[in-house]
mmCIF file of C-alpha atoms in Angstrom:
data_model
loop_
_atom_site.group_PDB
_atom_site.id
_atom_site.type_symbol
_atom_site.label_atom_id
_atom_site.label_comp_id
_atom_site.label_asym_id
_atom_site.label_seq_id
_atom_site.Cartn_x
_atom_site.Cartn_y
_atom_site.Cartn_z
ATOM 1 C CA MET B 1 157.552 -98.564 68.637
ATOM 2 C CA ALA B 2 154.028 -98.591 67.205
ATOM 3 C CA ALA B 3 152.549 -98.209 70.681
ATOM 4 C CA THR B 4 154.779 -95.221 71.428
ATOM 5 C CA LEU B 5 153.971 -93.586 68.074
ATOM 6 C CA ARG B 6 150.246 -93.471 68.908
ATOM 7 C CA TYR B 7 150.655 -90.383 71.056
ATOM 8 C CA GLY B 8 150.397 -86.736 70.047
ATOM 9 C CA SER B 9 152.343 -85.405 67.090
ATOM 10 C CA LEU B 10 154.089 -88.747 66.730
ATOM 11 C CA LEU B 11 150.974 -89.917 64.909
ATOM 12 C CA ARG B 12 152.303 -88.242 61.737
ATOM 13 C CA VAL B 13 155.483 -90.295 61.944
ATOM 14 C CA ALA B 14 153.461 -93.452 62.563
ATOM 15 C CA THR B 15 151.313 -92.718 59.516
ATOM 16 C CA CYS B 16 154.400 -92.313 57.309
ATOM 17 C CA TRP B 17 156.040 -95.399 58.783
ATOM 18 C CA LEU B 18 152.945 -97.535 58.184
ATOM 19 C CA ALA B 19 152.476 -96.221 54.627
ATOM 20 C CA LEU B 20 156.108 -96.906 53.697
ATOM 21 C CA SER B 21 155.984 -100.334 55.331
ATOM 22 C CA LYS B 22 152.813 -101.223 53.400
ATOM 23 C CA ALA B 23 154.175 -99.920 50.103
ATOM 24 C CA LEU B 24 157.408 -101.901 50.457
ATOM 25 C CA GLY B 25 155.459 -104.961 51.595
ATOM 26 C CA ASP B 26 153.642 -104.818 48.267
ATOM 27 C CA GLY B 27 156.908 -104.397 46.360
ATOM 28 C CA ILE B 28 159.121 -106.779 44.438
ATOM 29 C CA ILE B 29 161.565 -107.665 47.206
ATOM 30 C CA PRO B 30 160.119 -110.713 48.990
ATOM 31 C CA ALA B 31 159.515 -110.800 52.747
ATOM 32 C CA PRO B 32 162.443 -113.138 53.574
ATOM 33 C CA VAL B 33 164.843 -110.697 51.870
ATOM 34 C CA ARG B 34 163.218 -107.699 53.586
ATOM 35 C CA GLU B 35 163.760 -109.451 56.935
ATOM 36 C CA ARG B 36 167.415 -109.942 56.063
ATOM 37 C CA LEU B 37 167.692 -106.246 55.154
ATOM 38 C CA SER B 38 166.084 -105.361 58.493
ATOM 39 C CA LEU B 39 168.513 -107.593 60.373
ATOM 40 C CA ALA B 40 171.558 -106.117 58.637
ATOM 41 C CA THR B 41 170.430 -102.548 59.318
ATOM 42 C CA ALA B 42 169.488 -103.236 62.951
ATOM 43 C CA GLU B 43 172.876 -104.857 63.507
ATOM 44 C CA SER B 44 174.695 -101.951 61.868
ATOM 45 C CA ASN B 45 172.758 -99.416 63.948
ATOM 46 C CA GLY B 46 173.054 -101.391 67.183
ATOM 47 C CA CYS B 47 169.278 -101.509 67.628
ATOM 48 C CA GLU B 48 168.614 -104.337 70.060
ATOM 49 C CA TYR B 49 164.843 -103.946 69.907
ATOM 50 C CA CYS B 50 164.674 -104.185 66.096
ATOM 51 C CA LEU B 51 167.281 -106.939 66.009
ATOM 52 C CA SER B 52 165.188 -108.932 68.488
ATOM 53 C CA ALA B 53 161.955 -108.396 66.579
ATOM 54 C CA HIS B 54 163.413 -109.180 63.164
ATOM 55 C CA THR B 55 165.292 -112.237 64.412
ATOM 56 C CA PHE B 56 161.956 -113.570 65.648
ATOM 57 C CA LEU B 57 160.161 -112.660 62.413
ATOM 58 C CA ALA B 58 162.961 -114.056 60.256
ATOM 59 C CA ALA B 59 162.803 -117.413 62.037
ATOM 60 C CA LYS B 60 159.069 -117.777 62.643
ATOM 61 C CA ILE B 61 157.498 -115.987 59.672
ATOM 62 C CA ALA B 62 160.154 -115.914 56.929
ATOM 63 C CA LYS B 63 161.388 -119.396 57.959
ATOM 64 C CA LEU B 64 165.081 -118.506 57.765
ATOM 65 C CA ASP B 65 167.472 -120.871 59.483
ATOM 66 C CA THR B 66 169.893 -119.782 62.205
ATOM 67 C CA GLU B 67 172.865 -119.653 59.833
ATOM 68 C CA GLU B 68 171.067 -117.423 57.330
ATOM 69 C CA ILE B 69 169.894 -115.104 60.117
ATOM 70 C CA GLU B 70 173.463 -114.773 61.367
ATOM 71 C CA ARG B 71 174.746 -114.143 57.851
ATOM 72 C CA ALA B 72 172.114 -111.426 57.389
ATOM 73 C CA ARG B 73 173.362 -109.693 60.527
ATOM 74 C CA HIS B 74 176.686 -109.379 58.678
ATOM 75 C CA ALA B 75 174.970 -108.161 55.466
ATOM 76 C CA ASP B 76 175.557 -111.510 53.749
ATOM 77 C CA SER B 77 173.532 -114.455 52.462
ATOM 78 C CA SER B 78 174.173 -117.883 50.972
ATOM 79 C CA ASP B 79 172.120 -116.713 47.963
ATOM 80 C CA PRO B 80 174.266 -114.502 45.680
ATOM 81 C CA HIS B 81 171.381 -112.249 44.587
ATOM 82 C CA THR B 82 170.279 -111.684 48.175
ATOM 83 C CA ALA B 83 173.896 -111.172 49.254
ATOM 84 C CA ALA B 84 174.263 -108.464 46.603
ATOM 85 C CA ARG B 85 171.141 -106.627 47.845
ATOM 86 C CA LEU B 86 172.424 -106.835 51.431
ATOM 87 C CA ALA B 87 175.903 -105.639 50.466
ATOM 88 C CA LEU B 88 174.401 -102.722 48.545
ATOM 89 C CA SER B 89 172.168 -101.739 51.463
ATOM 90 C CA ASP B 90 175.080 -101.963 53.876
ATOM 91 C CA ALA B 91 177.330 -99.881 51.595
ATOM 92 C CA ILE B 92 174.653 -97.201 51.209
ATOM 93 C CA ALA B 93 174.086 -97.100 54.978
ATOM 94 C CA ARG B 94 177.790 -96.897 55.774
ATOM 95 C CA GLY B 95 178.214 -94.257 53.049
ATOM 96 C CA HIS B 96 175.376 -92.204 54.562
ATOM 97 C CA GLY B 97 173.357 -92.425 51.357
ATOM 98 C CA THR B 98 176.147 -92.824 48.856
ATOM 99 C CA THR B 99 178.181 -95.683 47.480
ATOM 100 C CA ASP B 100 180.832 -96.190 44.852
ATOM 101 C CA GLU B 101 180.271 -97.290 41.258
ATOM 102 C CA ILE B 102 182.006 -100.634 41.905
ATOM 103 C CA THR B 103 179.387 -101.572 44.514
ATOM 104 C CA LEU B 104 176.559 -100.652 42.131
ATOM 105 C CA LYS B 105 178.166 -102.584 39.261
ATOM 106 C CA SER B 106 178.650 -105.610 41.520
ATOM 107 C CA ALA B 107 174.991 -105.493 42.547
ATOM 108 C CA ARG B 108 173.851 -105.245 38.943
ATOM 109 C CA ALA B 109 176.204 -108.080 37.921
ATOM 110 C CA ALA B 110 174.505 -110.241 40.570
ATOM 111 C CA GLY B 111 171.125 -109.495 38.968
ATOM 112 C CA VAL B 112 169.914 -106.623 41.153
ATOM 113 C CA THR B 113 167.569 -104.485 39.048
ATOM 114 C CA ASP B 114 167.006 -100.741 39.227
ATOM 115 C CA ALA B 115 163.599 -101.424 40.795
ATOM 116 C CA GLU B 116 165.276 -103.550 43.480
ATOM 117 C CA ILE B 117 167.878 -100.844 44.088
ATOM 118 C CA ALA B 118 165.046 -98.365 44.683
ATOM 119 C CA GLU B 119 163.370 -100.770 47.117
ATOM 120 C CA VAL B 120 166.665 -101.464 48.883
ATOM 121 C CA VAL B 121 166.914 -97.713 49.536
ATOM 122 C CA GLY B 122 163.279 -97.615 50.675
ATOM 123 C CA ASN B 123 163.781 -100.535 53.055
ATOM 124 C CA LEU B 124 166.947 -98.942 54.361
ATOM 125 C CA ALA B 125 165.080 -95.697 55.065
ATOM 126 C CA LEU B 126 162.271 -97.577 56.821
ATOM 127 C CA ASN B 127 164.715 -99.579 58.921
ATOM 128 C CA ILE B 128 166.848 -96.576 59.832
ATOM 129 C CA LEU B 129 163.722 -94.717 60.963
ATOM 130 C CA THR B 130 162.698 -97.676 63.101
ATOM 131 C CA ASN B 131 166.202 -98.261 64.491
ATOM 132 C CA TYR B 132 166.822 -94.621 65.314
ATOM 133 C CA PHE B 133 163.434 -94.212 66.940
ATOM 134 C CA ASN B 134 163.862 -97.296 69.126
ATOM 135 C CA ASN B 135 167.465 -96.431 69.998
ATOM 136 C CA LEU B 136 166.463 -92.883 70.943
ATOM 137 C CA ALA B 137 163.415 -94.090 72.899
ATOM 138 C CA ASP B 138 165.623 -96.750 74.534
ATOM 139 C CA THR B 139 162.923 -99.334 73.850
ATOM 140 C CA ASP B 140 163.637 -102.158 76.265
ATOM 141 C CA THR B 141 163.506 -105.762 75.076
ATOM 142 C CA ASP B 142 164.039 -107.258 78.534
ATOM 143 C CA THR B 143 161.156 -105.702 80.456
ATOM 144 C CA ASP B 144 158.574 -105.087 77.726
ATOM 145 C CA THR B 145 155.700 -107.327 78.822
ATOM 146 C CA ASP B 146 154.207 -107.207 75.314
ATOM 147 C CA ASN B 147 157.308 -108.796 73.783
ATOM 148 C CA GLU B 148 156.779 -112.207 72.281
ATOM 149 C CA TYR B 149 160.403 -112.610 71.266
ATOM 150 C CA PRO B 150 163.617 -112.974 73.232
ATOM 151 C CA PRO B 151 166.218 -110.204 73.314
ATOM 152 C CA VAL B 152 169.026 -110.401 70.744
ATOM 153 C CA ARG B 153 172.086 -108.294 71.468
ATOM 154 C CA PRO B 154 173.997 -106.641 68.612
ATOM 155 C CA HIS B 155 177.506 -107.891 68.011
ATOM 156 C CA ALA B 156 180.272 -105.621 69.271
ATOM 157 C CA HIS B 157 181.293 -103.171 66.562
ATOM 158 C CA SER B 158 184.849 -102.011 66.120
#
């Protein structure tokens, strides 16, 4: 995606994407949780390219095990606090930016702070931008010679 965004007017989008990514990277949600959020969103949006990249990053950089990566793809985690952030992100995504009060109360009961809620929304926006761009561009994980990670196919959605 970054290589494609280098051209023409897409540079503005790349600048925004990089700024948001940097800002969230300096935030309070740690990298292993951000990778889980990325996996859940990529799975939900059926973005094979992002799912492949974040599966690689989750395993190699964030050091998540296979079970935790799979759970993240289903917006879940063995850690209750992380699971609550994933469930909130998933509910907001499926609600197209809204969610019910019960979901918010459940997240807060699991220890999710207002600052984390704001960063969950920010990470969701970043991931949706990335997923939509790569889905629209039909970024290919099988033939991209620059890929250092194997393709991961989204689960079938009902």
